[in-house]
XYZ file of C-alpha atoms in Angstrom:
288
model
C 0.000 0.000 0.000
C 1.024 3.647 -0.243
C 1.066 4.404 3.475
C 2.522 2.881 6.619
C 0.481 3.222 9.784
C 2.332 4.760 12.720
C -0.378 4.035 15.304
C 0.164 0.600 16.898
C -2.172 -1.982 15.379
C -2.771 -5.309 17.104
C -4.304 -8.179 15.132
C -5.813 -11.478 16.210
C -8.089 -14.245 14.995
C -11.277 -14.822 16.986
C -13.599 -17.804 16.820
C -17.196 -16.816 16.072
C -19.475 -19.833 15.758
C -17.999 -22.001 13.023
C -15.919 -19.158 11.602
C -12.538 -17.626 12.313
C -12.636 -13.826 12.067
C -9.401 -11.898 11.633
C -9.585 -8.461 13.269
C -7.154 -5.584 13.725
C -7.439 -3.020 16.503
C -5.950 0.396 17.249
C -6.634 3.238 19.673
C -8.682 3.686 22.812
C -12.080 5.150 23.611
C -15.591 4.548 22.248
C -15.644 1.566 19.900
C -15.897 2.101 16.151
C -16.324 -0.995 13.976
C -15.102 -0.415 10.402
C -16.437 -2.760 7.713
C -14.829 -3.023 4.274
C -16.314 -3.350 0.798
C -16.978 -6.532 -1.129
C -14.809 -6.203 -4.224
C -12.394 -8.980 -5.248
C -9.425 -9.198 -2.882
C -10.898 -6.752 -0.365
C -9.894 -6.798 3.307
C -10.321 -4.606 6.342
C -7.032 -2.797 6.799
C -6.376 -2.356 3.069
C -9.789 -0.691 2.719
C -9.097 1.767 5.533
C -5.338 2.279 5.309
C -5.834 6.056 4.980
C -8.272 6.330 7.879
C -7.444 4.034 10.807
C -4.567 6.042 12.263
C -6.532 9.301 12.328
C -9.663 7.773 13.862
C -7.608 5.772 16.378
C -6.546 9.069 17.997
C -10.082 9.403 19.380
C -11.641 5.936 19.218
C -10.994 2.246 19.744
C -11.077 1.156 16.129
C -11.886 -2.465 15.210
C -11.249 -3.482 11.593
C -12.221 -7.081 10.750
C -11.894 -9.046 7.563
C -15.538 -9.945 7.052
C -16.501 -13.581 6.333
C -15.503 -14.497 2.790
C -12.572 -12.083 2.713
C -8.971 -11.621 3.777
C -7.787 -13.911 6.522
C -11.262 -14.790 7.781
C -13.202 -17.981 7.031
C -14.523 -18.057 3.492
C -18.124 -18.572 2.428
C -21.203 -16.366 2.698
C -24.957 -16.998 2.645
C -25.842 -15.491 -0.725
C -29.582 -15.671 -0.002
C -29.151 -13.210 2.871
C -25.605 -11.816 2.679
C -26.210 -8.749 4.821
C -27.931 -10.802 7.513
C -25.171 -13.393 7.532
C -22.503 -10.716 7.847
C -24.432 -8.855 10.540
C -24.776 -11.968 12.681
C -21.048 -12.663 12.388
C -20.139 -9.099 13.305
C -22.388 -9.186 16.369
C -20.731 -12.465 17.303
C -17.335 -10.776 16.969
C -18.429 -7.891 19.184
C -19.734 -10.364 21.770
C -16.442 -12.251 21.754
C -14.555 -8.977 22.281
C -16.833 -7.857 25.095
C -18.296 -4.917 23.155
C -21.930 -4.164 24.006
C -22.487 -1.040 21.902
C -20.536 0.695 19.160
C -20.630 2.942 16.129
C -20.262 1.274 12.742
C -18.576 2.617 9.615
C -19.272 0.666 6.438
C -18.176 0.913 2.811
C -20.249 -0.740 0.047
C -20.931 -4.321 1.217
C -19.775 -3.266 4.670
C -22.243 -0.386 4.554
C -25.052 -2.816 3.867
C -23.893 -4.962 6.780
C -23.740 -1.891 9.045
C -27.266 -0.850 8.114
C -28.578 -4.371 8.700
C -26.918 -4.394 12.126
C -28.707 -1.161 13.042
C -32.069 -2.525 11.885
C -31.667 -5.893 13.620
C -30.222 -4.618 16.908
C -30.707 -0.855 17.198
C -29.978 -1.061 20.920
C -26.362 -1.951 20.135
C -25.558 0.545 17.363
C -25.051 4.166 18.436
C -24.248 5.760 15.082
C -23.722 4.774 11.446
C -21.436 6.118 8.745
C -22.236 4.622 5.328
C -20.108 5.148 2.202
C -21.841 4.142 -1.025
C -23.609 1.323 0.869
C -24.875 -1.798 -0.843
C -28.488 -2.859 -0.633
C -30.047 0.516 -1.489
C -32.550 0.596 -4.381
C -30.990 -2.599 -5.751
C -34.385 -3.972 -6.789
C -35.591 -0.720 -8.335
C -33.197 -0.537 -11.297
C -30.837 -2.701 -13.308
C -27.336 -3.360 -11.873
C -24.646 -0.836 -12.764
C -21.804 -1.842 -15.081
C -19.460 -1.778 -12.091
C -21.664 -4.101 -10.064
C -21.890 -6.474 -13.027
C -18.100 -6.576 -13.236
C -17.936 -7.352 -9.521
C -20.473 -10.190 -9.830
C -18.777 -11.602 -12.946
C -15.196 -11.515 -11.682
C -15.154 -15.242 -10.856
C -17.255 -16.271 -13.855
C -16.203 -17.024 -17.432
C -12.422 -17.432 -17.613
C -12.223 -16.727 -13.885
C -10.213 -14.030 -12.110
C -7.518 -12.177 -14.035
C -5.394 -9.214 -13.086
C -6.769 -7.368 -16.130
C -10.357 -7.783 -14.908
C -9.368 -6.601 -11.449
C -7.470 -3.569 -12.771
C -10.484 -2.572 -14.876
C -12.760 -2.835 -11.838
C -10.503 -0.906 -9.446
C -9.341 1.803 -11.856
C -12.597 2.163 -13.740
C -15.262 1.541 -11.114
C -13.905 2.144 -7.609
C -12.236 5.524 -8.137
C -12.786 8.642 -10.204
C -9.088 9.394 -10.667
C -7.004 6.247 -11.119
C -3.642 8.053 -11.189
C -2.948 7.165 -7.541
C -3.698 3.460 -8.019
C -0.365 1.635 -7.900
C 0.646 -1.659 -9.466
C 1.403 -2.910 -5.953
C -2.176 -2.235 -4.874
C -3.551 -4.145 -7.869
C -1.149 -7.052 -7.333
C -1.947 -7.261 -3.608
C -5.680 -7.352 -4.282
C -5.267 -9.864 -7.080
C -3.238 -12.215 -4.887
C -5.984 -12.141 -2.256
C -8.695 -12.636 -4.869
C -7.191 -15.911 -6.148
C -6.957 -17.580 -2.742
C -8.188 -21.118 -3.577
C -10.729 -20.946 -0.743
C -12.209 -17.769 -2.235
C -12.247 -19.143 -5.781
C -14.057 -22.244 -4.488
C -16.696 -20.120 -2.734
C -16.802 -16.508 -3.982
C -18.642 -14.297 -1.495
C -20.508 -12.257 -4.111
C -22.111 -13.605 -7.271
C -25.191 -12.487 -9.110
C -28.412 -13.832 -7.542
C -30.115 -16.846 -9.089
C -33.861 -16.900 -9.593
C -36.113 -14.456 -7.768
C -34.330 -13.185 -4.650
C -35.887 -12.139 -1.361
C -36.219 -8.442 -2.178
C -36.368 -7.368 1.456
C -33.090 -9.168 2.223
C -31.106 -7.421 -0.529
C -32.801 -4.003 -0.700
C -33.213 -1.999 2.502
C -35.729 0.308 0.847
C -38.099 -2.691 0.884
C -37.640 -3.146 4.650
C -40.315 -1.286 6.658
C -37.902 -0.964 9.581
C -35.807 1.558 7.637
C -38.322 4.398 8.020
C -38.611 3.677 11.740
C -34.888 3.659 12.455
C -33.753 6.090 15.156
C -30.024 5.500 14.596
C -28.198 8.732 13.705
C -26.726 8.111 10.260
C -24.208 9.906 8.073
C -24.215 8.898 4.402
C -21.185 9.751 2.238
C -21.354 9.166 -1.518
C -19.145 10.012 -4.476
C -21.180 11.464 -7.324
C -19.048 9.484 -9.807
C -19.712 6.144 -8.063
C -20.014 3.520 -10.824
C -20.796 0.591 -8.507
C -23.678 1.823 -6.347
C -25.689 4.711 -7.755
C -25.343 8.010 -5.847
C -29.129 8.401 -6.024
C -29.162 5.841 -3.209
C -28.044 8.609 -0.874
C -31.183 10.623 -1.569
C -33.234 7.469 -1.164
C -31.851 6.948 2.352
C -32.228 10.648 3.164
C -35.897 10.470 2.215
C -36.598 7.322 4.229
C -34.501 7.648 7.389
C -35.492 9.920 10.273
C -32.001 10.940 11.376
C -29.916 10.907 8.212
C -27.408 13.437 6.895
C -26.035 13.153 3.355
C -22.730 14.450 1.992
C -22.032 14.164 -1.744
C -18.431 14.380 -2.987
C -17.726 15.743 -6.469
C -15.120 14.084 -8.704
C -15.163 11.062 -6.404
C -16.016 7.420 -7.030
C -16.961 4.484 -4.820
C -13.982 4.830 -2.457
C -14.815 8.083 -0.644
C -12.668 7.065 2.343
C -9.667 6.580 0.034
C -10.031 9.283 -2.605
C -11.160 11.977 -0.152
C -9.430 10.666 2.958
C -8.783 14.010 4.655
C -12.387 15.180 4.375
C -13.701 11.713 5.217
C -11.602 11.495 8.374
C -12.656 14.947 9.554
C -16.398 14.622 8.995
C -16.510 11.036 10.256
C -14.598 11.808 13.455
C -16.807 14.821 14.159
C -20.003 12.872 13.554
C -18.968 9.867 15.646
C -17.884 12.116 18.533
C -21.341 13.650 18.889
C -22.924 12.460 22.099
C -19.640 11.088 23.440
C -17.910 12.578 26.519
C -15.419 15.283 25.613
């Protein structure tokens, strides 16, 4: 990656049910759980390499590799991916003795974070969602970027060319800062035999359970009392930025920030602004 973290990071593997969850931790204070996106080769710390050190100055930051990714157990319930992830993340929090926390989620991780707040609102204090998955997904056709994500393991299988196209063309607006090392690191993770045998994200077969994959179909969304900050790049080619307005319209306590000339990776492309607004939002209601 292009940055070395100076803040001490401690990593461990924790047993959660029949899964092993790899989690990294830094800082002290109120707990913030940071959940990564679902693209090929994704993992927790690589997703938030530009953010963890700053947030760890004020919070106890937990960054897991979600099931199906990184160094955690592979496999994901594709019929209810957000629910499966949410249950595992609550299991992780239980194992670490965390009763309540704030959750930051990007893409797939954003969908997991939102599901956690709907399933157990008593345990989630605040949400920060960056281009979250599961918003208006049943109300329009998939984007080209989402199709590339779903098709990565299909056809001829994973290739570094397919991954480079996805990362440079779909995840960011300006690909000039994307290094060959970043692509190679992600590609190496994406071809882990355990991942290839059971890819976490593939296009749904048949008629899916709309409520399980689209939060705008879940009646609990309009009743949610969880303070929520939604951050979305207007050039997001994976999840449509209109999803931000959809959440703003439906959620009672939702603020929306749109970032110009920014793609799906708000926390990476606009790290300085992301860190500032996220830290300020998460600190609200916490002791000074």
